[in-house]
Short mmCIF file of C-alpha atoms and ligand atoms in Angstrom, two decimals:
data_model
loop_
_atom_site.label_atom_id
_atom_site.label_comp_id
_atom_site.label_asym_id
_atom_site.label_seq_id
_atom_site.Cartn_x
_atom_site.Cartn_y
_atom_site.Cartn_z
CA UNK A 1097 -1.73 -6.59 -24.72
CA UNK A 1098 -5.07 -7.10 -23.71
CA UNK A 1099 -4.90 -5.68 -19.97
CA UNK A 1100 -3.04 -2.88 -20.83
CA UNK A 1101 -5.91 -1.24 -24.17
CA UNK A 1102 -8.36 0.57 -24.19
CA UNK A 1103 -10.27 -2.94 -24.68
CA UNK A 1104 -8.96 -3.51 -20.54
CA UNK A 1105 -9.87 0.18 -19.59
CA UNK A 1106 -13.26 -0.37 -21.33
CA UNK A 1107 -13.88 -3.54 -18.98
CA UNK A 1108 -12.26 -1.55 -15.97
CA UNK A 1109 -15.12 1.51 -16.41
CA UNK A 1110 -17.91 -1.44 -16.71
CA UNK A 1111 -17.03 -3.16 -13.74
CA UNK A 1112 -16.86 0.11 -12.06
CA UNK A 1113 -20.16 1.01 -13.32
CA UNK A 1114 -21.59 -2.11 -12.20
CA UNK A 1115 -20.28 -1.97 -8.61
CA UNK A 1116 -21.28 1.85 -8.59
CA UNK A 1117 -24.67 0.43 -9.81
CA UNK A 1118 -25.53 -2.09 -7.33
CA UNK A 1119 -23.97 0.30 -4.34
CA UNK A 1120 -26.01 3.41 -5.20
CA UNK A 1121 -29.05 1.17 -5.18
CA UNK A 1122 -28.31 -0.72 -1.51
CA UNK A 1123 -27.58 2.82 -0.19
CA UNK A 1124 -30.34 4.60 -1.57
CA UNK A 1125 -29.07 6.92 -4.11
CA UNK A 1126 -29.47 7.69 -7.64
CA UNK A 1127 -27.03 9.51 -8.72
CA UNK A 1128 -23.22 10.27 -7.34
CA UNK A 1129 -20.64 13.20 -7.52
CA UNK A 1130 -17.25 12.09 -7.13
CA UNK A 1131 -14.18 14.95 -5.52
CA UNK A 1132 -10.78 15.03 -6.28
CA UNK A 1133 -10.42 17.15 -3.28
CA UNK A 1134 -8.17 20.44 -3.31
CA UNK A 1135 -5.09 21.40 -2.76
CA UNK A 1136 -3.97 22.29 0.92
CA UNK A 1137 -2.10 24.93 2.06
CA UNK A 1138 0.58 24.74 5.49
CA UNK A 1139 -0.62 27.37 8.23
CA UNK A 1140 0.21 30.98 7.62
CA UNK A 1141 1.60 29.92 4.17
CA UNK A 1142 0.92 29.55 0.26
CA UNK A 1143 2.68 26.36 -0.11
CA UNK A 1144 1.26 22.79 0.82
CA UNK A 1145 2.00 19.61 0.66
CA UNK A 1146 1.94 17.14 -2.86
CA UNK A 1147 -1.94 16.60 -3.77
CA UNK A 1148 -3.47 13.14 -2.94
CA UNK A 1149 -6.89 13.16 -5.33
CA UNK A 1150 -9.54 10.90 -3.49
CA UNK A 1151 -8.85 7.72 -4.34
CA UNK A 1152 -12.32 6.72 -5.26
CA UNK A 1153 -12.24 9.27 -8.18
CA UNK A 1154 -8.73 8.14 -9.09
CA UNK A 1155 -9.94 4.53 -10.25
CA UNK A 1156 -11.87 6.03 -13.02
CA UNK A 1157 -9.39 8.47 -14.35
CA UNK A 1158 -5.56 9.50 -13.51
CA UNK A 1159 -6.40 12.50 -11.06
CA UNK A 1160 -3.14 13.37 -9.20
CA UNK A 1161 -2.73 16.49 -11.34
CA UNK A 1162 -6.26 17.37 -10.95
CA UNK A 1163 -7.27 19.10 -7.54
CA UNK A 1164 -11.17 20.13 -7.48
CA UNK A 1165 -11.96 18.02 -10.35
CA UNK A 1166 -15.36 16.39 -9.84
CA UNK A 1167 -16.91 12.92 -11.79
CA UNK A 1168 -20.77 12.60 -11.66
CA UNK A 1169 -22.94 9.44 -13.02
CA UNK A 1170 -25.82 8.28 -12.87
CA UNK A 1171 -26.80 4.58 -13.96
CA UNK A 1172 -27.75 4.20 -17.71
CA UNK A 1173 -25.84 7.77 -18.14
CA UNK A 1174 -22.38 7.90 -19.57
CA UNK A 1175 -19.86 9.34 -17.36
CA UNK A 1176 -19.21 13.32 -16.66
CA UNK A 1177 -16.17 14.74 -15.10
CA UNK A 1178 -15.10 18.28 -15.17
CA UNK A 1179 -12.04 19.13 -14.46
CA UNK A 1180 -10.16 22.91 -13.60
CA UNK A 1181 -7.89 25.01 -16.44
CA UNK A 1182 -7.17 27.91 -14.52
CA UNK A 1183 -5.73 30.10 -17.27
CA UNK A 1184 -2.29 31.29 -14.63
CA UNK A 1185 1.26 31.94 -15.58
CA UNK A 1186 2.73 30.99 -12.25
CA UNK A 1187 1.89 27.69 -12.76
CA UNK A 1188 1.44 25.18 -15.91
CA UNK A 1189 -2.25 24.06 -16.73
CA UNK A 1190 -2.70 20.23 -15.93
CA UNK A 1191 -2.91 17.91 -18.99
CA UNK A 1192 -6.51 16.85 -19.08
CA UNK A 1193 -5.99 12.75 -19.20
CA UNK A 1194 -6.96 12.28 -22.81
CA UNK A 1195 -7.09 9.11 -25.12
CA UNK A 1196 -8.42 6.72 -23.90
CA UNK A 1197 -10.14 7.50 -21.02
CA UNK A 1198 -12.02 10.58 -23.36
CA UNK A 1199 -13.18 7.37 -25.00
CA UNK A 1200 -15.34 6.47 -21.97
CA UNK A 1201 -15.51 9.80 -19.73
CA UNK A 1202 -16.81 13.14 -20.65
CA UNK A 1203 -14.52 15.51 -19.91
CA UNK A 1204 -16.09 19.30 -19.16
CA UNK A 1205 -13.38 22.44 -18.45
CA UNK A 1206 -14.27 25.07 -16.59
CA UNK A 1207 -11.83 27.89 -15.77
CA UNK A 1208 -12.85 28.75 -12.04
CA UNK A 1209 -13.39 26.75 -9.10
CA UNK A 1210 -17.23 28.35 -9.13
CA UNK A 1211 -18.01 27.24 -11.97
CA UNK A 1212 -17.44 23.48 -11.34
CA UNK A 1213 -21.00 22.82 -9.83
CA UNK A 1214 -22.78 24.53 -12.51
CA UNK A 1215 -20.82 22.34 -15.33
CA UNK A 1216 -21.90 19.28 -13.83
CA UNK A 1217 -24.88 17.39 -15.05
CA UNK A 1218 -28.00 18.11 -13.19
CA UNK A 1219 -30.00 14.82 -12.02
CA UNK A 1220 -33.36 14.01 -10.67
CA UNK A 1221 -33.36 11.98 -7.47
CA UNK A 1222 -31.35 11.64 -4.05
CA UNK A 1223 -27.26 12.66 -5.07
CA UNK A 1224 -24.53 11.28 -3.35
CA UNK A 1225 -21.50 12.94 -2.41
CA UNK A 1226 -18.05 10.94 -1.77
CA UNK A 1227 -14.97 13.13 -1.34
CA UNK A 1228 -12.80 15.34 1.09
CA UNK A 1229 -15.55 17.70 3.24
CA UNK A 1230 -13.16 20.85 2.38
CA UNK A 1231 -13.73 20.63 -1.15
CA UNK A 1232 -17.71 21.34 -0.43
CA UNK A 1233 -17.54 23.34 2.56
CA UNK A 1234 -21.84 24.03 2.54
CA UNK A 1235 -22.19 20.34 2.17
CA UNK A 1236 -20.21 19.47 4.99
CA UNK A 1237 -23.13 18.54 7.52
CA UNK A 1238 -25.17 16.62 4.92
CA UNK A 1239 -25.59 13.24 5.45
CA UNK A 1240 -25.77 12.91 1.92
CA UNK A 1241 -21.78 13.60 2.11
CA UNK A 1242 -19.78 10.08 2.19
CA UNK A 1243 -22.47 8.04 3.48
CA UNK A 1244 -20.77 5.20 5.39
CA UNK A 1245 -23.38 2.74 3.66
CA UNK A 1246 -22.77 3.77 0.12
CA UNK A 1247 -18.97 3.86 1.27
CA UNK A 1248 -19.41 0.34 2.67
CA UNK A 1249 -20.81 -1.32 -0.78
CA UNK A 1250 -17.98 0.75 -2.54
CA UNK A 1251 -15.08 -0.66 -0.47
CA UNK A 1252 -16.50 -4.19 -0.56
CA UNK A 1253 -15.89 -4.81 -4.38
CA UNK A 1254 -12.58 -2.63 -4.78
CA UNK A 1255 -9.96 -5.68 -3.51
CA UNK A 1256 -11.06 -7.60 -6.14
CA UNK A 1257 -9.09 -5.41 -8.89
CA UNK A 1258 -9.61 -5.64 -12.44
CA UNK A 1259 -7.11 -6.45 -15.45
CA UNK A 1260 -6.56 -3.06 -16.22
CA UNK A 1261 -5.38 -2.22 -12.44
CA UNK A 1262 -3.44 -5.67 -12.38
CA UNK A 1263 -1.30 -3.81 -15.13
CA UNK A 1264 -1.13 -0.83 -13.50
CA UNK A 1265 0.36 -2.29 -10.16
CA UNK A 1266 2.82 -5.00 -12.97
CA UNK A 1267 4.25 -1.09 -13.91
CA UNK A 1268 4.33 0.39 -10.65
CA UNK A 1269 5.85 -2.96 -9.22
CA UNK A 1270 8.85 -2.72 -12.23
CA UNK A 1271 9.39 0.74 -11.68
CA UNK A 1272 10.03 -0.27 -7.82
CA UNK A 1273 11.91 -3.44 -8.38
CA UNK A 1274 14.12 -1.09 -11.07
CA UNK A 1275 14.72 0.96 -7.71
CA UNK A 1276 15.45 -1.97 -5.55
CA UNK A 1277 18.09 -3.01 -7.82
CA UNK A 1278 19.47 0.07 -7.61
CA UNK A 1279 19.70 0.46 -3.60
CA UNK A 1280 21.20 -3.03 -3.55
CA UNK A 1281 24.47 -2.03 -5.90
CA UNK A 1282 24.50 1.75 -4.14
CA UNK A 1283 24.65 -0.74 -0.57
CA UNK A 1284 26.97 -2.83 -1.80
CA UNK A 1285 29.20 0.24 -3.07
CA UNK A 1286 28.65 1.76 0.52
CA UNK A 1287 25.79 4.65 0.07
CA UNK A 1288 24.40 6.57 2.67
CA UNK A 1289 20.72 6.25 3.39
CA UNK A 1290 20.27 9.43 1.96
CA UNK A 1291 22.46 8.11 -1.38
CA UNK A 1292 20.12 5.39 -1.44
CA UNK A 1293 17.08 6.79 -1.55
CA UNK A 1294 18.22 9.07 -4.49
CA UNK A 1295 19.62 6.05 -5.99
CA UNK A 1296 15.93 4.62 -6.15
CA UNK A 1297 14.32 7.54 -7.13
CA UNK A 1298 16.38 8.27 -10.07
CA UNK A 1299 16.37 4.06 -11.89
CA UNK A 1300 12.41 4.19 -10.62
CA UNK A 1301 12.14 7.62 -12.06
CA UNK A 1302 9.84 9.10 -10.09
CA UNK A 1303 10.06 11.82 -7.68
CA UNK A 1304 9.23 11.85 -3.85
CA UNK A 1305 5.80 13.30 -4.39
CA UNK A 1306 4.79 10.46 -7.16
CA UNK A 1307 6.13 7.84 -4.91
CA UNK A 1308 2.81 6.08 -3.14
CA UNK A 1309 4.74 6.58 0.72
CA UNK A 1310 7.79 7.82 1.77
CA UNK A 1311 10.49 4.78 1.36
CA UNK A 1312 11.56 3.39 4.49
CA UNK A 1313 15.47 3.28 3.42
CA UNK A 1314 17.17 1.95 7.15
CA UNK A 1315 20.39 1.58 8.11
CA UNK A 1316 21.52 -0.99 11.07
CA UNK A 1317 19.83 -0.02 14.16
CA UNK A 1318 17.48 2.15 12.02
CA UNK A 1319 15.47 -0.84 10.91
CA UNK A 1320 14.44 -1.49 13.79
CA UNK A 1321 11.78 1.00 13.53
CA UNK A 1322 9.30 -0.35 11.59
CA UNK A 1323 8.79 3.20 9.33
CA UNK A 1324 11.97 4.79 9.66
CA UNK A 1325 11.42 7.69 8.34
CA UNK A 1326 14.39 10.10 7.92
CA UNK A 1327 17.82 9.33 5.69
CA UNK A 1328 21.34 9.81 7.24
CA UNK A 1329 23.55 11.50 4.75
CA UNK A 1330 26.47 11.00 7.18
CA UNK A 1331 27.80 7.56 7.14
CA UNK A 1332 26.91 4.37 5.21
CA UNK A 1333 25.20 1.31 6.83
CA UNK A 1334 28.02 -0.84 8.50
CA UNK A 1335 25.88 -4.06 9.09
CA UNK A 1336 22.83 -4.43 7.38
CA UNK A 1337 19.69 -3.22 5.60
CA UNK A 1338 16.31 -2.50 5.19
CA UNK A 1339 14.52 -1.44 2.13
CA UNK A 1340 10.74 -0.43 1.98
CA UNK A 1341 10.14 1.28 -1.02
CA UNK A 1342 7.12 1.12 -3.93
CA UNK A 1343 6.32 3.07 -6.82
CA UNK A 1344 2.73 4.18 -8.21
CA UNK A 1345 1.10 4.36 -11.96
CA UNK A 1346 -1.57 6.25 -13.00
CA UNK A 1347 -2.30 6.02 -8.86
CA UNK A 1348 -1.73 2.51 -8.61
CA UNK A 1349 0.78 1.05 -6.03
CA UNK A 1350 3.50 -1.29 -5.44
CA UNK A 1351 5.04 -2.10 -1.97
CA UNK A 1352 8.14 -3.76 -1.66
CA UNK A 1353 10.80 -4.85 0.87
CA UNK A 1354 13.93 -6.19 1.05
CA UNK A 1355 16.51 -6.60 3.73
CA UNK A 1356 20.26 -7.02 3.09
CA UNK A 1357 23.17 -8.41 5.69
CA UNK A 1358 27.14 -7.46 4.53
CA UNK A 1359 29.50 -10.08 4.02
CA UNK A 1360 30.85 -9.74 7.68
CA UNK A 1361 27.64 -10.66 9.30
CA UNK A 1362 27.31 -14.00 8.46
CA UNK A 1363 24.43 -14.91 11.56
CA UNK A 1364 22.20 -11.71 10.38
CA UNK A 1365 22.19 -12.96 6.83
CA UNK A 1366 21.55 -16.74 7.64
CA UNK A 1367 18.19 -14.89 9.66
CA UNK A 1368 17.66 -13.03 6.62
CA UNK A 1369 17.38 -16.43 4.77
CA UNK A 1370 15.29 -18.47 7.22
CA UNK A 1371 12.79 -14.66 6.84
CA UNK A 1372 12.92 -15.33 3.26
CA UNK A 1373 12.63 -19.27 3.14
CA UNK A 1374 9.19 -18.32 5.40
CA UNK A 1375 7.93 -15.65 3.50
CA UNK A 1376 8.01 -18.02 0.28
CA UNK A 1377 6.35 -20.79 2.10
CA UNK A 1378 3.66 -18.57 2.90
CA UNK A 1379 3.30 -17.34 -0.34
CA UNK A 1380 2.67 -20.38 -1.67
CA UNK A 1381 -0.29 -20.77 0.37
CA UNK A 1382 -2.00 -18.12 -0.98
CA UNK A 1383 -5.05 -18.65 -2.68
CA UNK A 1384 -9.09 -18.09 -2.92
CA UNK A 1385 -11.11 -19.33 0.59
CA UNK A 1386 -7.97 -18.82 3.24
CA UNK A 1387 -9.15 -16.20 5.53
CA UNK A 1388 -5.72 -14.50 5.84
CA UNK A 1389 -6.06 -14.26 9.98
CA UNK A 1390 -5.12 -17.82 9.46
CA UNK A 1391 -2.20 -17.25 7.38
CA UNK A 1392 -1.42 -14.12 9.57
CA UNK A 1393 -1.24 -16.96 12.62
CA UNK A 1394 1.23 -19.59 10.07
CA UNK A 1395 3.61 -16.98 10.13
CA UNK A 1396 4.06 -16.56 13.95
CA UNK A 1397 3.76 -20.83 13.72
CA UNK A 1398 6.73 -20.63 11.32
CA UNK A 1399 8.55 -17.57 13.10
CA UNK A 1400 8.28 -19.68 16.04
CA UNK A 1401 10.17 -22.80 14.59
CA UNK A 1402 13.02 -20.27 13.28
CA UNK A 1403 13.41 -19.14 16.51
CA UNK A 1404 13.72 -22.47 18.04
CA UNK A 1405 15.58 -23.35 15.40
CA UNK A 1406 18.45 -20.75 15.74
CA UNK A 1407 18.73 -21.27 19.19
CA UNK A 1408 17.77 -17.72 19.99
CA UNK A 1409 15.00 -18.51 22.39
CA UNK A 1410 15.38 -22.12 23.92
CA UNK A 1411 11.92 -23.55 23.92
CA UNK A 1412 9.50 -25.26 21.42
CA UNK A 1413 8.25 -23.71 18.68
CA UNK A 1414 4.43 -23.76 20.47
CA UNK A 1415 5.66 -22.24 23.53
CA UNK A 1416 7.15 -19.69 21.62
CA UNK A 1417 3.95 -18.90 19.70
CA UNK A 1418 1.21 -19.61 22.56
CA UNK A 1419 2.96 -17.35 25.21
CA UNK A 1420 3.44 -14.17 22.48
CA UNK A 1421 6.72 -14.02 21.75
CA UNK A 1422 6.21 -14.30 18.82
CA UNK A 1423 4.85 -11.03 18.67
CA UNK A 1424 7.41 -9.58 19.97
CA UNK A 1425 9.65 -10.09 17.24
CA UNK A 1426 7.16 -9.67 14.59
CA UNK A 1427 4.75 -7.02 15.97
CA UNK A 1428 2.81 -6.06 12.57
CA UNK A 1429 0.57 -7.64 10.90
CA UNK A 1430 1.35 -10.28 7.81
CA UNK A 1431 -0.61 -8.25 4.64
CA UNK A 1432 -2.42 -5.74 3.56
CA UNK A 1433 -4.93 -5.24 0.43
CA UNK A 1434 -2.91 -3.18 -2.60
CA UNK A 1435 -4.30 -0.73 -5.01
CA UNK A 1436 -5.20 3.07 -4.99
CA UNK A 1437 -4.05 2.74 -1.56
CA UNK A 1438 -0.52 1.34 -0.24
CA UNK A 1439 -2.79 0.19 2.72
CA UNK A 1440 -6.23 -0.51 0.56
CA UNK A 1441 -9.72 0.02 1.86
CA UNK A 1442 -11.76 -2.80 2.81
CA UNK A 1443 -10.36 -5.74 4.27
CA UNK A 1444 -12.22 -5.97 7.43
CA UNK A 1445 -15.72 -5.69 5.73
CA UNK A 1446 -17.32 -9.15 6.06
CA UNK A 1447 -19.87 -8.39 3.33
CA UNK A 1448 -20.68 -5.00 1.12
CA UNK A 1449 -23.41 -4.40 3.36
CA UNK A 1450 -20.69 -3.19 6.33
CA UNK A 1451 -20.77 -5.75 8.46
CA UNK A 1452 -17.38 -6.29 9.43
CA UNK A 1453 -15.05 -8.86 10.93
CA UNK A 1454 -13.93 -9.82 14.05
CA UNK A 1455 -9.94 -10.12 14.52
CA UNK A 1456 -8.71 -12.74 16.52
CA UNK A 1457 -7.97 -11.40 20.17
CA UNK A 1458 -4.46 -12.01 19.83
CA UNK A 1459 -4.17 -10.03 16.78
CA UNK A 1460 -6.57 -7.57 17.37
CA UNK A 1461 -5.24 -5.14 14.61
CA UNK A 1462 -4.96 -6.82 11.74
CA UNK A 1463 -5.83 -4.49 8.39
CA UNK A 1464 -6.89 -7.17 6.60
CA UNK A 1465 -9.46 -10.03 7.92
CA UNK A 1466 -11.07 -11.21 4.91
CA UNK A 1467 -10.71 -14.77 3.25
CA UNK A 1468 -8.89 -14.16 -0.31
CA UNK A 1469 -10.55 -14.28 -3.60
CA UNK A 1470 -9.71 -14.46 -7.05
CA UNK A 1471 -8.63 -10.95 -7.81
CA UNK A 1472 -7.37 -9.58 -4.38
CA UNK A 1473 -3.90 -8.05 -4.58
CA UNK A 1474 -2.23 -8.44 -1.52
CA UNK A 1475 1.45 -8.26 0.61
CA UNK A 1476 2.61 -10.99 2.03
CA UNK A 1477 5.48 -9.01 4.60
CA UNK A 1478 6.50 -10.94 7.57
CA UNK A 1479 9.59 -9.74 9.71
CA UNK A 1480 11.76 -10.68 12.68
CA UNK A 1481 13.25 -7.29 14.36
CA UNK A 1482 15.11 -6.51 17.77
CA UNK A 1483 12.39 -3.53 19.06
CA UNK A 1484 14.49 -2.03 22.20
CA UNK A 1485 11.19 -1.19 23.84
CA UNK A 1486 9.83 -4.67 22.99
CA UNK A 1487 13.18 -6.51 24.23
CA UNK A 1488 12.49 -5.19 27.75
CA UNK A 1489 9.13 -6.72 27.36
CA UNK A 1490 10.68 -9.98 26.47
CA UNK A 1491 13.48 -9.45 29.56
CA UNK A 1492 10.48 -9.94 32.03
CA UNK A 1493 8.31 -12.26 30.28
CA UNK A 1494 8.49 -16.45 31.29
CA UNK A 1495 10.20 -17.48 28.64
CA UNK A 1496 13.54 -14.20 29.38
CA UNK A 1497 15.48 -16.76 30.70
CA UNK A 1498 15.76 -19.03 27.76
CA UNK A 1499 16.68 -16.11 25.09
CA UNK A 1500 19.93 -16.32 23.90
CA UNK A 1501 20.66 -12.72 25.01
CA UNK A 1502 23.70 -12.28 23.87
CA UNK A 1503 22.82 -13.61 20.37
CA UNK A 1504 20.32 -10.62 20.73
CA UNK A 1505 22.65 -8.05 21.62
CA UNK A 1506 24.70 -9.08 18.45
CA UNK A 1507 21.29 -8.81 16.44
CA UNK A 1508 20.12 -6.14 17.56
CA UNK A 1509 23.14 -3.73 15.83
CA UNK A 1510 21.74 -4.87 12.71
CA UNK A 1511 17.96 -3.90 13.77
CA UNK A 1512 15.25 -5.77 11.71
CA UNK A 1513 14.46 -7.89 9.26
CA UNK A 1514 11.36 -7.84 6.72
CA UNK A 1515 10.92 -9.07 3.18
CA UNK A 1516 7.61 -7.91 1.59
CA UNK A 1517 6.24 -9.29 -2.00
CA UNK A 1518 2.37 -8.12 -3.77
CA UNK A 1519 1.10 -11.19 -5.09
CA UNK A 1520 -2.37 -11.61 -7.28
CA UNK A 1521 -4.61 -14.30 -5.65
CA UNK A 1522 -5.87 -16.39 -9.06
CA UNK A 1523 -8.51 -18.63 -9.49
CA UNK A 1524 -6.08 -21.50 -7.88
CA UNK A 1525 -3.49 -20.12 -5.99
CA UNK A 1526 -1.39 -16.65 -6.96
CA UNK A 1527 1.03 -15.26 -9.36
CA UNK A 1528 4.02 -13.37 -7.21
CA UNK A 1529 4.07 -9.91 -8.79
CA UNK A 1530 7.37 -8.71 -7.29
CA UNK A 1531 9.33 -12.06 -7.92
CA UNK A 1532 7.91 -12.33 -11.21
CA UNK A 1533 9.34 -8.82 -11.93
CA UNK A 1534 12.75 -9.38 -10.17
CA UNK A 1535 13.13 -12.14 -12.60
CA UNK A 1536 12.20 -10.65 -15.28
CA UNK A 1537 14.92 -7.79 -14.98
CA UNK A 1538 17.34 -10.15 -13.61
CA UNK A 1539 16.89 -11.92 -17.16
CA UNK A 1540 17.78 -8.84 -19.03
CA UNK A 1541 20.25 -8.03 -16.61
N1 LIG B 229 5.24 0.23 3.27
C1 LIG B 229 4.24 0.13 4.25
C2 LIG B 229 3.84 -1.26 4.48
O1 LIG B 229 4.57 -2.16 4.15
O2 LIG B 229 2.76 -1.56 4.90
MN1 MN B 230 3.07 -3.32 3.08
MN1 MN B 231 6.07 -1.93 2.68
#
């Protein structure tokens, strides 16, 4: 397939090298060194946790097993990354990455951390730094060390994703909806949260540390919390569920949710399908020029008329939306960019110059600001939950009176609701990743 050769990782390194190009020049540089970063230890200890490589490193080669590996270019120069083989029998060299990145990449080996600097290539000119500050302790003060500009006109480009990562979040999303699959039968069959999550991680195959963030696996009142982050081995979910869970590939992410009512709560599940009717209406509006504020604000529109619409607060659907309640059901925002990242750099910057956006005032937090473009991968994750904290908030506001409280007190047993899909923005509209994949195994059955 042509996004997933070495014809699509070819492409992949020339975009990069033409973004890396054009950002080294508006910054001022001529030349860049790239850091994994190193492994960390706990305090008073010789154990740490899982290594994250920088990201920015990771989108030219697979790095996770490669703490303190470095990648230097220059423009015009082919790429040079050395990478550690610390000869140790406590613990197994890393496999360097190989065919086909050695295709594209030259890959040095040192056997001591020391010796890195002195394997890479030594350029003329003003060198940029971009990595973790521990893994160059002396460079620490420079200002030559992550330059915010050069950082800027790197973070720009990198939500418009090229074939090769496409494919790389297609695998990471099957590996995940493989897992999701999996949780729904182990629900159905009456698992524990802690039964679930090893239910995911063994169809996804991939262990905790691989996984791109910890899945969000939450029982009844649990989902109410909108990253739940522990799993109760002691009883199964009686009411309902919610399922946040992803997968990575070679670094690349997937971030998927799904929420699940049992047969015996026939009002949570009918919420669960006006969620999902809305999430699919929005999804269809997804394409290049919509700044997604404006699709952030449709969902609260449309999360308005569903509450309206099940009675549970009595007033129009404007009301509803213009005096905030609105957000106090659904107090996160709508999307977030996907790639390297579960939450991706970059989608406040207005231009690859820094400038950034301005949020509206109402949703002053919103990670992602930009209007879409051909490219982006994005989530599309709105949800309805019953927040304790934000239900006293909604006992004093004007419109308390007219909530159906005791609707609410029902609802709130079963916590939360939020259904969460990556789709690719196209040159028209966008292709649903996670749907496309959940029919695809649904097919083969
Ligand atoms: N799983 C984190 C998020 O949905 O943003
Ligand atoms: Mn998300
Ligand atoms: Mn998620």
């Amino acid at each position: 397939m042509r996004e997933t050769g070495d014809d699509a990782l070819a492409q992949h390194l020339a975009t990069l090298q033409e973004r890396y190009a054009a950002a080294l020049a508006a910054s001022g540089y001529d030349a860049l060194i790239l850091g994994a970063g190193c492994e960390e230890h706990y305090f008073l200890d010789d154990q740490g946790p899982p290594f994250r490589p920088n990201p920015c490193l990771a989108q030219w080669f697979p790095a996770a097993a490669h703490p303190g590996a470095c990648l230097a270019w220059r423009p015009g120069e082919h790429p040079v990354a050395v990478l550690l083989q610390i000869e140790d029998y406590w613990r197994l060299p890393p496999e360097p990455p190989g065919t086909p990145w050695d295709r594209h990449i030259e890959f040095r080996f040192v056997r001591e951390p020391d010796e890195i600097e002195s394997a890479l290539p030594a350029w003329p000119g003003r060198v940029a730094r971009v990595g973790p500050p521990g893994q160059w302790p002396d460079a620490a003060a420079s200002a030559d060390l992550n330059p915010p500009a050069l950082l800027d006109a790197l973070h720009y480009p990198r939500a418009v994703k090229t074939d090769w990562e496409v494919a790389r979040i297609r695998d990471a999303t099957r590996a995940a909806v493989a897992g999701h699959r999996a949780v729904a039968s182990a629900f159905a069959d009456g698992a524990s949260e802690f039964e679930m999550l090893l239910a995911f991680q063994s169809a996804a195959r991939q262990t905790a540390a691989e996984l791109p963030y910890p899945a969000i696996i939450a029982g009844d009142r649990n989902a109410a919390t909108l990253h739940y982050q522990h799993y109760r081995r002691d009883a199964a979910p009686a009411r309902s569920l919610l399922v946040d869970a992803g997968c990575q590939s070679l670094g690349y992410a997937s971030d998927i949710t799904r929420s699940y009512a049992r047969p015996a709560e026939p009002e949570f599940a009918r919420l669960i399908a006006g969620l999902e009717r809305l999430q699919q209406a929005l999804c269809k509006r997804v394409a290049p020029g919509l700044p997604f504020a404006r699709l952030h604000h449709a969902a609260h529109v449309l999360l308005g008329q569903l509450l309206e619409r099940e009675g549970l607060v009595r007033a129009p659907a404007e009301a509803i939306v213009a005096t905030g309640v609105t957000r106090l059901f659904f107090p996160h925002g709508l999307g977030h960019l996907l790639g390297l990242q579960v939450h991706d750099v970059g989608g406040q910057l207005a231009s690859a110059d820094g400038r950034r956006l301005k949020p509206p005032e109402v949703y002053p937090k919103l990670r992602l600001l930009r209007e879409l473009a051909p490219g982006f991968v994005l989530t599309i994750e709105p949800g309805l939950y019953f927040i304790d904290s934000l239900l006293r908030e909604l006992r004093r506001h004007e419109l308390g009176p007219r909530v159906d409280w005791s609707r609410i007190e029902r609802l709130r047993d079963c916590g939360g609701i939020r259904i969460e899909d990556n789709l690719l923005v196209t040159g028209d509209g966008a292709i649903n990743l996670t749907r496309e994949a959940f029919a695809a195994a649904d097919e083969a059955g």
